[in-house]
XYZ file of C-alpha atoms in Angstrom:
758
model
C -29.507 -60.047 7.749
C -32.136 -59.363 5.139
C -29.722 -57.056 3.377
C -27.123 -59.816 3.214
C -29.627 -62.194 1.684
C -30.619 -59.612 -0.876
C -27.016 -59.216 -1.984
C -26.508 -62.918 -2.652
C -25.493 -63.291 -6.284
C -27.647 -65.715 -8.252
C -25.327 -65.553 -11.241
C -21.745 -64.604 -11.988
C -20.363 -63.359 -15.270
C -16.942 -64.913 -15.868
C -14.670 -63.696 -18.647
C -12.772 -66.442 -20.460
C -9.146 -65.756 -21.476
C -8.514 -66.067 -25.197
C -5.237 -64.281 -25.937
C -3.639 -67.028 -28.038
C -6.774 -67.497 -30.088
C -7.014 -63.759 -30.718
C -3.498 -63.804 -32.175
C -4.498 -66.727 -34.382
C -7.619 -64.821 -35.500
C -5.476 -61.857 -36.506
C -2.948 -64.089 -38.281
C -5.629 -65.625 -40.503
C -7.104 -62.182 -41.104
C -3.660 -60.884 -42.141
C -3.288 -63.718 -44.669
C -6.734 -63.003 -46.089
C -5.923 -59.330 -46.490
C -2.552 -60.190 -48.061
C -4.288 -62.457 -50.571
C -6.787 -59.709 -51.409
C -4.064 -57.098 -51.816
C -1.969 -59.339 -54.071
C -4.894 -60.287 -56.267
C -6.164 -56.708 -56.526
C -2.725 -55.368 -57.466
C -2.358 -58.109 -60.076
C -5.716 -57.238 -61.586
C -4.804 -53.547 -61.768
C -1.521 -54.421 -63.472
C -3.343 -56.705 -65.871
C -5.814 -54.010 -66.863
C -2.931 -51.653 -67.619
C -0.910 -54.233 -69.556
C -3.637 -56.183 -71.332
C -7.306 -55.185 -71.224
C -8.448 -58.755 -71.785
C -8.976 -60.489 -68.502
C -11.079 -63.527 -67.650
C -14.030 -63.475 -65.303
C -12.458 -66.039 -62.967
C -9.936 -63.482 -61.587
C -12.666 -61.042 -60.697
C -14.855 -63.838 -59.324
C -11.981 -65.047 -57.136
C -11.427 -61.514 -55.829
C -15.118 -61.090 -54.962
C -15.314 -64.480 -53.239
C -12.144 -63.895 -51.250
C -13.427 -60.488 -50.175
C -16.595 -62.191 -48.947
C -14.580 -64.814 -47.056
C -12.721 -61.972 -45.349
C -16.010 -60.401 -44.286
C -17.233 -63.746 -42.917
C -13.983 -64.148 -40.981
C -14.438 -60.687 -39.451
C -17.961 -61.713 -38.400
C -16.538 -64.864 -36.789
C -13.863 -62.870 -34.965
C -16.505 -60.536 -33.563
C -18.584 -63.439 -32.261
C -15.612 -65.082 -30.521
C -13.547 -62.092 -29.433
C -14.652 -61.667 -25.788
C -16.289 -64.919 -24.613
C -17.977 -65.034 -21.213
C -19.615 -67.714 -19.113
C -22.525 -67.267 -16.703
C -22.283 -69.428 -13.587
C -25.663 -69.861 -11.912
C -26.345 -70.667 -8.244
C -29.857 -72.137 -7.911
C -29.148 -73.170 -4.323
C -29.204 -69.471 -3.394
C -32.726 -68.943 -4.722
C -34.245 -70.276 -1.493
C -32.320 -67.632 0.435
C -33.476 -64.875 -1.874
C -37.113 -65.834 -2.290
C -39.636 -68.438 -1.128
C -41.380 -70.950 -3.367
C -44.558 -68.881 -3.249
C -42.660 -65.860 -4.573
C -41.076 -67.660 -7.515
C -42.620 -66.573 -10.841
C -44.907 -68.994 -12.630
C -43.771 -70.665 -15.857
C -45.883 -71.568 -18.875
C -44.207 -74.395 -20.834
C -44.969 -74.643 -24.560
C -44.520 -77.877 -26.531
C -45.317 -77.962 -30.252
C -46.011 -80.935 -32.492
C -47.325 -80.938 -36.044
C -47.764 -84.463 -37.408
C -48.579 -87.644 -35.434
C -46.910 -89.815 -38.099
C -43.652 -87.883 -38.459
C -43.626 -86.906 -34.777
C -45.021 -89.942 -32.915
C -47.086 -89.094 -29.820
C -44.719 -91.173 -27.674
C -41.924 -88.711 -28.474
C -44.110 -85.805 -27.336
C -45.159 -87.703 -24.215
C -41.551 -88.149 -23.080
C -40.906 -84.449 -23.592
C -43.980 -83.505 -21.574
C -43.170 -85.922 -18.749
C -39.637 -84.532 -18.423
C -41.118 -81.027 -18.069
C -43.848 -81.996 -15.610
C -41.187 -83.504 -13.325
C -39.007 -80.388 -13.085
C -37.734 -79.300 -9.667
C -40.046 -76.324 -9.402
C -43.254 -75.689 -7.437
C -45.931 -77.646 -9.284
C -48.503 -74.913 -8.815
C -46.184 -72.549 -10.687
C -45.914 -74.768 -13.784
C -48.402 -75.259 -16.617
C -47.655 -77.251 -19.756
C -49.405 -76.325 -23.020
C -49.138 -78.713 -25.961
C -49.955 -77.389 -29.437
C -51.067 -80.112 -31.862
C -51.105 -78.798 -35.427
C -51.988 -82.297 -36.599
C -55.349 -82.208 -34.776
C -54.889 -85.853 -33.822
C -57.088 -87.724 -31.373
C -54.174 -90.126 -30.810
C -51.945 -87.270 -29.648
C -54.642 -86.019 -27.299
C -55.203 -89.553 -25.990
C -51.447 -90.046 -25.469
C -51.230 -86.829 -23.469
C -54.205 -87.826 -21.335
C -52.535 -91.161 -20.583
C -49.302 -89.295 -19.849
C -51.127 -87.137 -17.309
C -52.252 -90.288 -15.495
C -48.751 -91.785 -15.633
C -47.305 -88.514 -14.310
C -49.112 -89.121 -10.992
C -46.665 -91.996 -10.457
C -43.668 -90.722 -12.407
C -43.298 -87.243 -10.884
C -43.320 -88.388 -7.215
C -40.921 -91.215 -8.114
C -38.453 -88.788 -9.732
C -38.541 -86.359 -6.830
C -38.336 -89.034 -4.145
C -35.298 -90.775 -5.621
C -33.630 -87.743 -7.195
C -33.804 -88.971 -10.790
C -31.420 -86.920 -12.943
C -32.798 -87.304 -16.472
C -36.581 -87.393 -16.199
C -37.547 -88.511 -19.686
C -38.701 -92.112 -19.066
C -37.318 -93.573 -22.294
C -33.811 -92.345 -21.424
C -34.003 -93.289 -17.769
C -35.205 -96.850 -18.317
C -32.927 -97.502 -21.300
C -29.930 -97.039 -18.988
C -30.950 -99.982 -16.763
C -31.404 -100.171 -12.988
C -29.229 -98.326 -10.485
C -26.984 -101.343 -9.858
C -26.152 -103.679 -7.026
C -25.810 -100.888 -4.483
C -29.472 -99.891 -4.807
C -31.675 -100.903 -1.888
C -34.576 -103.288 -2.217
C -37.225 -100.577 -1.852
C -35.810 -98.587 -4.759
C -35.492 -101.672 -6.962
C -39.134 -102.555 -6.334
C -40.203 -99.001 -7.117
C -37.993 -98.950 -10.221
C -39.417 -102.219 -11.517
C -42.981 -101.089 -10.867
C -42.377 -97.785 -12.641
C -40.744 -99.488 -15.618
C -43.701 -101.831 -15.978
C -46.102 -98.901 -15.810
C -44.125 -97.070 -18.496
C -44.064 -100.096 -20.790
C -47.827 -100.391 -20.343
C -48.156 -96.706 -21.224
C -46.066 -97.277 -24.361
C -48.225 -100.248 -25.336
C -51.459 -98.283 -24.983
C -50.165 -95.331 -26.978
C -48.674 -97.436 -29.775
C -51.880 -99.494 -30.098
C -54.173 -96.464 -30.160
C -55.958 -95.850 -33.466
C -57.458 -92.580 -34.646
C -60.771 -94.012 -35.893
C -61.443 -96.120 -32.820
C -60.805 -93.206 -30.476
C -63.108 -90.877 -32.400
C -65.910 -93.469 -32.425
C -65.719 -94.215 -28.699
C -69.056 -94.205 -27.009
C -68.069 -91.970 -24.100
C -67.702 -89.009 -26.463
C -64.401 -87.962 -24.904
C -62.940 -87.297 -28.351
C -66.139 -86.106 -30.016
C -64.444 -82.825 -30.974
C -62.271 -84.733 -33.455
C -65.225 -86.173 -35.395
C -64.970 -84.883 -38.957
C -61.948 -82.744 -38.104
C -59.313 -82.449 -40.798
C -55.809 -81.334 -39.869
C -56.089 -78.446 -42.369
C -59.703 -77.521 -41.649
C -61.110 -77.678 -38.135
C -62.285 -75.402 -35.313
C -60.295 -74.712 -32.168
C -59.993 -77.591 -29.692
C -58.777 -76.955 -26.136
C -58.782 -79.653 -23.465
C -57.592 -79.398 -19.863
C -56.099 -82.842 -19.366
C -54.933 -82.145 -15.830
C -55.718 -79.166 -13.642
C -53.644 -79.011 -10.489
C -55.449 -75.910 -9.195
C -58.870 -77.592 -9.025
C -57.887 -80.530 -6.805
C -59.498 -80.652 -3.413
C -57.548 -80.786 -0.155
C -58.462 -84.464 0.294
C -56.888 -85.428 -3.030
C -53.916 -83.113 -2.757
C -51.667 -85.674 -1.058
C -52.054 -88.179 -3.881
C -51.783 -85.672 -6.689
C -49.270 -83.259 -5.192
C -46.479 -82.126 -7.501
C -48.258 -82.606 -10.847
C -48.379 -79.401 -12.945
C -51.383 -78.643 -15.135
C -51.474 -80.031 -18.671
C -53.529 -78.377 -21.449
C -54.034 -79.595 -25.026
C -54.491 -76.968 -27.765
C -55.244 -77.503 -31.439
C -55.713 -74.119 -33.092
C -58.388 -73.420 -35.641
C -57.389 -73.903 -39.260
C -58.953 -73.154 -42.605
C -57.707 -73.906 -46.144
C -58.403 -70.290 -47.057
C -56.010 -68.842 -44.482
C -52.235 -69.025 -44.077
C -51.319 -70.351 -40.626
C -47.568 -69.609 -40.581
C -46.501 -73.034 -39.379
C -44.781 -73.125 -35.974
C -44.766 -69.334 -35.635
C -48.564 -69.339 -35.774
C -48.782 -72.198 -33.282
C -46.521 -70.376 -30.836
C -48.552 -67.215 -31.225
C -51.749 -69.067 -30.338
C -50.122 -70.694 -27.302
C -48.925 -67.271 -26.183
C -52.423 -65.841 -26.384
C -54.178 -68.834 -24.828
C -51.760 -68.989 -21.920
C -52.053 -65.224 -21.401
C -55.754 -65.671 -20.677
C -55.616 -68.983 -18.785
C -52.547 -68.686 -16.545
C -50.676 -65.561 -17.685
C -47.347 -66.737 -16.255
C -44.612 -64.101 -16.473
C -42.109 -66.725 -17.745
C -42.576 -68.987 -20.759
C -40.528 -71.979 -21.872
C -40.560 -73.011 -25.529
C -39.622 -76.636 -26.325
C -39.917 -78.769 -29.449
C -41.637 -82.122 -29.142
C -38.391 -84.076 -29.663
C -36.493 -82.653 -26.698
C -36.258 -83.427 -23.033
C -34.992 -81.640 -19.942
C -31.846 -83.492 -18.928
C -31.485 -81.274 -15.876
C -34.457 -81.168 -13.476
C -33.293 -77.753 -12.227
C -33.533 -76.127 -15.649
C -36.168 -73.646 -14.477
C -34.142 -72.716 -11.388
C -31.041 -72.044 -13.471
C -33.116 -69.811 -15.735
C -34.480 -67.919 -12.743
C -30.935 -67.227 -11.546
C -30.327 -65.293 -14.752
C -33.765 -63.736 -15.120
C -33.967 -62.646 -11.474
C -30.254 -62.222 -10.822
C -30.091 -58.632 -12.050
C -31.254 -55.533 -10.228
C -32.915 -54.265 -13.407
C -34.906 -56.688 -15.544
C -33.782 -54.738 -18.618
C -30.430 -56.455 -18.200
C -31.885 -59.900 -18.894
C -34.491 -60.277 -21.605
C -34.282 -64.004 -22.222
C -32.086 -66.981 -21.343
C -30.868 -69.636 -23.733
C -28.947 -72.866 -23.400
C -26.831 -74.736 -25.950
C -28.167 -77.655 -27.901
C -26.866 -81.047 -26.808
C -27.510 -84.434 -28.377
C -28.249 -87.605 -26.470
C -26.448 -90.685 -27.751
C -25.011 -88.970 -30.815
C -22.919 -90.934 -33.269
C -19.186 -90.960 -32.632
C -17.265 -88.110 -34.289
C -20.480 -86.510 -35.559
C -20.372 -88.012 -39.108
C -23.122 -85.722 -40.374
C -21.910 -82.522 -38.762
C -25.307 -81.768 -37.229
C -24.376 -81.470 -33.546
C -22.558 -78.124 -33.940
C -20.675 -78.575 -30.672
C -17.926 -76.073 -31.493
C -20.406 -73.368 -32.471
C -22.308 -73.761 -29.207
C -19.222 -73.908 -27.021
C -17.053 -71.239 -28.636
C -19.193 -68.865 -30.671
C -22.452 -69.384 -28.801
C -24.248 -66.242 -29.894
C -27.594 -67.689 -28.742
C -29.708 -67.128 -31.800
C -32.618 -69.267 -32.908
C -30.567 -72.451 -33.221
C -30.425 -72.899 -29.464
C -32.693 -75.466 -27.946
C -33.592 -73.839 -24.625
C -34.524 -70.190 -24.248
C -36.130 -68.399 -21.330
C -37.810 -65.128 -22.239
C -39.790 -62.413 -20.512
C -43.345 -62.204 -21.744
C -43.272 -58.393 -21.768
C -40.519 -57.095 -23.980
C -41.260 -53.408 -24.148
C -43.074 -53.468 -27.470
C -44.765 -50.170 -28.268
C -47.925 -51.884 -29.451
C -49.801 -54.734 -27.743
C -48.987 -57.001 -30.646
C -47.635 -60.537 -30.500
C -47.400 -60.965 -34.259
C -43.875 -62.308 -34.465
C -43.386 -63.205 -30.860
C -42.263 -66.805 -30.803
C -40.441 -67.460 -34.038
C -37.129 -68.545 -32.583
C -35.939 -72.123 -32.693
C -36.582 -74.983 -30.372
C -36.732 -73.988 -26.759
C -37.097 -70.793 -24.882
C -37.679 -69.382 -21.413
C -39.348 -65.867 -21.679
C -40.505 -62.963 -18.972
C -43.430 -60.295 -18.202
C -47.130 -59.611 -18.032
C -49.243 -59.915 -21.088
C -52.932 -60.557 -20.520
C -53.760 -56.918 -21.099
C -51.461 -56.785 -24.102
C -53.239 -59.411 -26.172
C -55.620 -58.625 -28.989
C -58.671 -60.468 -27.739
C -60.379 -61.002 -31.084
C -63.675 -62.838 -30.533
C -63.682 -66.383 -31.858
C -65.935 -67.334 -34.758
C -69.225 -69.014 -33.779
C -68.087 -72.310 -35.269
C -65.199 -72.478 -32.813
C -66.942 -71.525 -29.582
C -68.938 -74.709 -29.222
C -65.777 -76.798 -29.254
C -64.206 -74.972 -26.326
C -64.451 -75.875 -22.684
C -66.405 -73.409 -20.528
C -64.274 -70.425 -19.631
C -62.014 -70.812 -22.652
C -64.157 -69.246 -25.359
C -62.170 -66.020 -25.234
C -58.997 -67.860 -26.176
C -60.079 -69.030 -29.614
C -58.393 -66.465 -31.840
C -59.028 -67.775 -35.296
C -56.092 -66.668 -37.427
C -52.850 -65.103 -36.322
C -50.853 -63.191 -38.879
C -47.363 -63.841 -37.619
C -43.911 -63.642 -39.114
C -42.579 -67.110 -39.818
C -38.941 -66.060 -39.659
C -36.800 -68.083 -37.295
C -34.415 -66.000 -35.307
C -36.596 -62.887 -35.190
C -36.957 -63.154 -31.445
C -33.347 -62.632 -30.456
C -32.929 -59.606 -32.707
C -36.260 -58.116 -31.644
C -35.527 -58.493 -27.931
C -31.998 -57.135 -28.199
C -33.073 -54.127 -30.227
C -35.345 -53.187 -27.300
C -32.366 -53.180 -24.947
C -33.006 -56.610 -23.352
C -29.752 -58.598 -23.603
C -29.855 -62.377 -23.816
C -28.019 -64.590 -21.328
C -26.441 -68.007 -21.597
C -27.281 -70.826 -19.223
C -24.888 -73.743 -19.489
C -24.363 -75.549 -16.160
C -21.018 -77.295 -16.184
C -21.768 -80.560 -14.359
C -22.072 -83.452 -16.784
C -25.656 -84.199 -15.807
C -26.498 -80.582 -16.418
C -24.471 -80.186 -19.605
C -27.119 -78.411 -21.632
C -30.432 -77.441 -20.142
C -32.890 -78.831 -22.643
C -31.608 -81.587 -24.840
C -32.987 -82.696 -28.226
C -33.418 -86.434 -28.533
C -32.006 -88.068 -31.620
C -34.659 -90.098 -33.400
C -34.530 -93.848 -33.179
C -32.788 -94.430 -29.857
C -30.737 -96.531 -29.660
C -30.348 -97.055 -33.394
C -30.496 -93.302 -34.064
C -31.794 -93.777 -37.587
C -32.453 -90.052 -37.883
C -28.740 -89.306 -37.842
C -28.573 -90.431 -41.421
C -28.500 -87.800 -44.070
C -31.778 -88.727 -45.758
C -34.100 -85.783 -45.377
C -31.657 -83.978 -43.107
C -30.852 -81.113 -45.536
C -34.457 -79.964 -45.198
C -34.146 -78.785 -41.555
C -30.790 -77.217 -42.424
C -32.473 -75.496 -45.360
C -35.058 -74.046 -42.965
C -32.232 -72.940 -40.657
C -30.668 -71.066 -43.567
C -33.916 -69.741 -45.006
C -35.194 -67.966 -41.903
C -32.098 -65.864 -41.125
C -31.658 -64.911 -44.772
C -35.243 -63.678 -44.758
C -34.426 -61.472 -41.772
C -31.792 -59.626 -43.789
C -34.454 -58.711 -46.350
C -37.019 -57.617 -43.762
C -37.460 -54.559 -41.584
C -35.847 -56.568 -38.769
C -32.485 -56.422 -40.527
C -29.799 -56.124 -37.790
C -28.240 -53.152 -39.588
C -31.527 -51.238 -39.503
C -32.057 -52.081 -35.843
C -28.519 -50.981 -35.027
C -29.038 -47.703 -36.867
C -32.518 -46.799 -35.641
C -33.109 -48.938 -32.512
C -31.114 -50.044 -29.467
C -29.139 -52.893 -31.008
C -25.396 -52.437 -30.436
C -23.144 -52.632 -33.480
C -21.303 -55.707 -32.208
C -24.645 -57.370 -31.460
C -25.645 -56.590 -35.016
C -22.490 -58.228 -36.388
C -22.936 -61.209 -34.049
C -26.400 -61.934 -35.414
C -24.932 -61.858 -38.903
C -22.937 -64.987 -38.052
C -26.111 -67.012 -38.599
C -28.086 -64.592 -40.742
C -25.578 -64.912 -43.600
C -25.507 -68.721 -43.659
C -27.629 -68.994 -46.789
C -25.905 -66.016 -48.431
C -22.565 -67.812 -48.101
C -23.791 -70.517 -50.505
C -23.369 -68.699 -53.875
C -19.900 -67.426 -52.948
C -18.654 -70.820 -51.771
C -20.187 -72.507 -54.817
C -18.548 -70.006 -57.159
C -15.144 -70.472 -55.539
C -15.522 -74.244 -55.654
C -16.207 -74.072 -59.397
C -13.086 -72.017 -60.141
C -10.704 -74.969 -59.777
C -12.564 -77.328 -62.170
C -13.190 -74.477 -64.600
C -9.527 -73.525 -64.788
C -8.383 -77.121 -65.355
C -11.002 -77.798 -68.019
C -10.641 -74.405 -69.745
C -6.827 -74.334 -69.378
C -6.836 -71.180 -67.247
C -5.478 -70.291 -63.818
C -6.679 -68.373 -60.800
C -3.863 -69.310 -58.377
C -0.104 -68.756 -58.519
C 2.162 -71.523 -59.753
C 4.032 -73.535 -57.129
C 7.332 -72.142 -58.376
C 6.269 -68.528 -57.857
C 6.754 -66.607 -54.587
C 3.073 -65.630 -54.455
C 2.131 -69.293 -53.987
C 3.152 -68.996 -50.339
C 0.141 -66.779 -49.496
C -2.721 -69.164 -50.473
C -0.732 -72.155 -49.200
C -0.158 -70.539 -45.796
C -3.806 -69.461 -45.632
C -5.013 -72.978 -46.448
C -2.818 -74.553 -43.780
C -3.439 -71.868 -41.147
C -7.220 -71.914 -41.553
C -7.513 -75.686 -41.292
C -5.030 -75.840 -38.414
C -7.053 -73.144 -36.635
C -10.296 -75.081 -37.029
C -8.662 -78.341 -35.974
C -7.303 -76.573 -32.897
C -10.813 -75.415 -31.984
C -12.103 -78.988 -32.125
C -9.231 -80.255 -30.010
C -9.876 -77.412 -27.560
C -13.471 -78.656 -27.305
C -12.192 -82.186 -26.586
C -13.211 -83.493 -29.997
C -11.231 -85.699 -32.340
C -9.563 -84.856 -35.632
C -12.118 -87.107 -37.325
C -14.921 -84.967 -35.877
C -13.206 -81.885 -37.333
C -12.982 -83.483 -40.765
C -16.600 -84.664 -40.679
C -17.801 -81.178 -39.822
C -15.506 -79.578 -42.408
C -16.818 -81.725 -45.247
C -20.399 -81.279 -44.075
C -19.855 -77.513 -44.194
C -19.008 -77.857 -47.893
C -21.891 -80.254 -48.538
C -24.526 -78.211 -46.705
C -23.349 -75.005 -48.355
C -23.824 -76.504 -51.823
C -27.135 -78.157 -51.027
C -29.403 -76.937 -48.225
C -28.039 -73.402 -47.954
C -28.006 -72.990 -51.724
C -31.647 -74.015 -51.979
C -32.474 -71.761 -49.027
C -30.796 -68.836 -50.817
C -32.732 -69.512 -54.015
C -35.963 -69.830 -52.028
C -35.415 -66.455 -50.357
C -34.667 -64.823 -53.710
C -37.752 -66.348 -55.337
C -39.915 -65.416 -52.353
C -38.618 -61.837 -52.460
C -39.635 -61.454 -56.106
C -42.991 -63.135 -55.423
C -42.360 -66.414 -57.272
C -42.295 -68.759 -54.275
C -43.853 -69.283 -50.862
C -42.316 -70.576 -47.652
C -42.819 -74.309 -47.105
C -42.266 -75.869 -43.673
C -41.341 -79.558 -43.705
C -41.664 -81.604 -40.533
C -38.675 -83.856 -39.840
C -39.406 -87.474 -38.990
C -38.807 -88.414 -35.350
C -38.644 -92.012 -34.213
C -38.868 -93.462 -30.741
C -38.121 -96.871 -29.317
C -39.436 -98.054 -26.028
C -37.070 -99.065 -23.283
C -38.023 -102.683 -23.751
C -36.302 -102.702 -27.095
C -32.996 -102.550 -25.295
C -29.802 -101.682 -27.018
C -29.892 -104.395 -29.600
C -28.970 -103.225 -33.014
C -29.372 -104.468 -36.536
C -25.989 -106.118 -36.729
C -24.415 -105.201 -40.028
C -26.903 -102.391 -40.508
C -25.743 -100.682 -37.324
C -22.218 -100.605 -38.699
C -23.387 -98.245 -41.443
C -25.072 -95.677 -39.224
C -22.497 -93.109 -40.287
C -23.060 -93.724 -43.996
C -25.117 -91.386 -46.123
C -28.447 -92.452 -47.554
C -30.063 -90.651 -50.463
C -33.425 -90.022 -52.043
C -34.643 -88.173 -55.135
C -34.850 -84.774 -53.431
C -33.484 -81.893 -55.540
C -31.317 -80.893 -52.577
C -28.915 -83.690 -53.579
C -28.456 -82.519 -57.170
C -25.902 -79.682 -56.641
C -23.475 -81.676 -54.422
C -23.750 -84.671 -56.756
C -22.900 -82.433 -59.692
C -19.948 -80.952 -57.796
C -18.656 -84.435 -56.977
C -18.920 -85.463 -60.653
C -17.291 -82.246 -61.866
C -14.406 -82.580 -59.418
C -13.739 -86.134 -60.590
C -13.749 -84.968 -64.210
C -11.364 -82.113 -63.408
C -8.951 -84.387 -61.495
C -9.031 -86.880 -64.373
C -8.262 -84.149 -66.926
C -5.448 -82.754 -64.801
C -3.971 -86.201 -64.154
C -4.138 -87.051 -67.872
C -2.211 -83.902 -68.719
C 0.466 -84.775 -66.174
C 0.760 -88.373 -67.377
C 0.713 -87.372 -71.041
C 3.352 -84.747 -70.406
C 1.240 -81.962 -71.856
C 2.747 -78.594 -70.979
C 0.043 -76.028 -70.145
C 0.193 -72.741 -71.957
C 1.204 -69.589 -70.138
C -1.431 -68.875 -67.547
C -2.670 -72.474 -67.585
C -3.608 -74.436 -64.481
C -0.994 -75.430 -61.947
C -0.701 -77.474 -58.790
C -3.025 -75.130 -56.887
C -6.012 -75.817 -59.126
C -5.365 -79.575 -59.056
C -5.159 -79.555 -55.254
C -8.449 -77.616 -55.073
C -10.215 -80.255 -57.179
C -8.692 -83.097 -55.176
C -9.819 -81.428 -51.949
C -13.350 -81.183 -53.338
C -13.334 -84.897 -54.139
C -12.388 -85.637 -50.533
C -15.053 -83.277 -49.155
C -17.746 -84.804 -51.375
C -16.536 -88.376 -50.906
C -19.922 -89.525 -49.486
C -21.460 -88.536 -52.825
C -18.666 -90.285 -54.725
C -19.578 -93.437 -52.793
C -23.219 -92.737 -53.522
C -22.511 -92.764 -57.269
C -21.493 -96.429 -57.014
C -23.747 -97.394 -54.104
C -26.922 -99.443 -54.238
C -30.295 -99.173 -52.613
C -30.720 -96.325 -50.156
C -26.928 -95.915 -50.097
C -26.888 -95.109 -53.801
C -27.836 -91.813 -55.402
C -31.075 -92.295 -57.409
C -30.702 -92.299 -61.171
C -32.959 -89.265 -61.498
C -30.503 -87.252 -59.373
C -27.520 -88.646 -61.286
C -29.087 -87.685 -64.607
C -29.812 -84.118 -63.531
C -26.323 -83.757 -62.084
C -24.737 -85.206 -65.237
C -26.617 -82.719 -67.403
C -25.361 -79.852 -65.247
C -21.784 -81.145 -65.487
C -22.040 -81.550 -69.261
C -23.375 -78.013 -69.635
C -20.592 -76.636 -67.431
C -17.871 -78.482 -69.389
C -19.345 -77.305 -72.680
C -19.412 -73.662 -71.573
C -15.915 -73.914 -70.085
C -14.362 -75.173 -73.333
C -15.900 -72.503 -75.547
C -13.499 -69.919 -76.986
C -14.565 -66.912 -74.950
C -11.257 -65.085 -75.568
C -9.510 -64.194 -78.802
C -6.379 -66.236 -79.663
C -4.169 -63.183 -79.203
C -5.357 -62.599 -75.666
C -6.154 -66.133 -74.530
C -2.779 -66.627 -72.895
C -2.325 -63.048 -71.698
C -3.375 -64.293 -68.305
C -2.707 -62.797 -64.916
C -2.449 -64.569 -61.601
C -2.023 -63.293 -58.105
C 1.745 -63.041 -58.512
C 1.723 -60.670 -61.502
C 1.717 -60.835 -65.298
C 2.904 -64.020 -67.012
């Protein structure tokens, strides 16, 4: 009998059929290779016939070769998809609650103004109410803002949790973030009177909690006579000693109080020491400190990493993770578990292309962009060093023993007096960590610990940890203002990996990273590197129209079929993926145009930042994204006409908007020049632009249409004049350089296109 229980499978690996899509992958690849072969042969013929050849042919060849490489990377990531089905109901038959491993849950916040404490409180409450033995859970909150208001909000949340957690477990609440639960209204007419009374009482308690947190003021809390927040007196967010507070300790409760407080995990507040003379490595440093503090305090073998603006929309998230972490005979077969990012209440058709549903559902290579990751604390590192341990994205479950592996550097004297008794050994002053997002997945895999995907298929469990959009229900954060900055960070981190010793190619050559794993990580690692190639190719169309050149075959030539077929096949392929993921054609178009916009803005700036940092001319800057939170009492009322424009772009004077604005202006100029030539009946010289170049410029205008609207918009919907001026200067410089006589008159029209010599 015991043997039968032992053999119960906690997880199943299911291969997903993809034969038709593989044929489509190969068809697009064949067209790319045909385009490369035709262009290369034309260039060779041109060099033999006429030495003079313009740079745009070579640039097109290089860009198209890069696009082929990117397509090969995509094929590798999607070639053999699998799904892991988990069976948490079998855990009880395999192990008892006392034998389940403990979990340390990490929540990070950095700025009480940009990340309101109420947002963090909802995240913490959803984690404290998980379906997991309370004595096995401990929640650590890192506050890089060193805010008394955040600490006060968490203390109030701990008191509210005494009511909220039993309520959730008694009535089987599905989504245990209070703001989501109460915004959906009561259970309905079928609910019994006892539940309705409990629901009303709990809603009133939550609204009172919201009122207290929103009315709390930093100065008044610090000056309170009880001295509860005395540690924050004179503390500056960039210069303060370590502050650690145990806001709720479930292990210290007596037997007499256990009935009332049963099921409430421990909650610990941590604000790491900071000094203006030391670099603190942003979130990577905060995660490193939480790792070390928790290793001394609780030393749980599993850790869960969550951003402050997320919530667990599945109360069994920890059990699903255990099915994958414990469901293998050898723990080497499961290093960490990740779940796809899902958005609550996202705008219809994803107008800003920031939900990445197709990537998570189809490619799903589980790098740092995931929102929920479970990881073993011991990862087989040769040295007891946690320098770059938690640098991956927004949410992670991790596994192993680590108290003996930590460097227990004694805290400075100035920090010790601000620690609670028994916590002095946890005040490591400065952690030199790598602030490169995505390091974790590569580092774990190169040690031979594969990552696993956890994506329960029931709607309630669709995504294990779910980021909340700011401003529910108005979702103001879905606008594009400030949004390129997080995308820039997403592009900056992986690009930095390629220039570090954690390069996937080096790990594949000298470590245990498989070659296909190496190529899979490149899918995200090359995001920023794609920017210069896509920008260069986008400029070829306007350049050829303005300079009276050509880089594509004429419509009347047989070679025109290759780029035309590639254009249609690629877009039809992507549209098919969106339809396969049950998304609309409008969602496909929104994501397609955002791909072009992000590539020319956030990724381009990320690429330049990496280059400047590599040569020592720039430093990494981490910008916190604003999160907004409405209480449930606000209801679903909107702003009327303002709500109708939620999908419209808003702009500010950030330099990230300059390149796409310039591209929009340049495309309009190129279309106008091409249209004037057609209307005026001007016949282009041999090798001049044709229909292909005009279509390219028209396609760019459509892709950058939000910026075209911004050029004539007003207020926040209009592009600031400072951005317009900078973009106009770039366009003027480009037009001036394009119209210069770079070729001699004898060779100016000895042009070559991909069909041969004209």
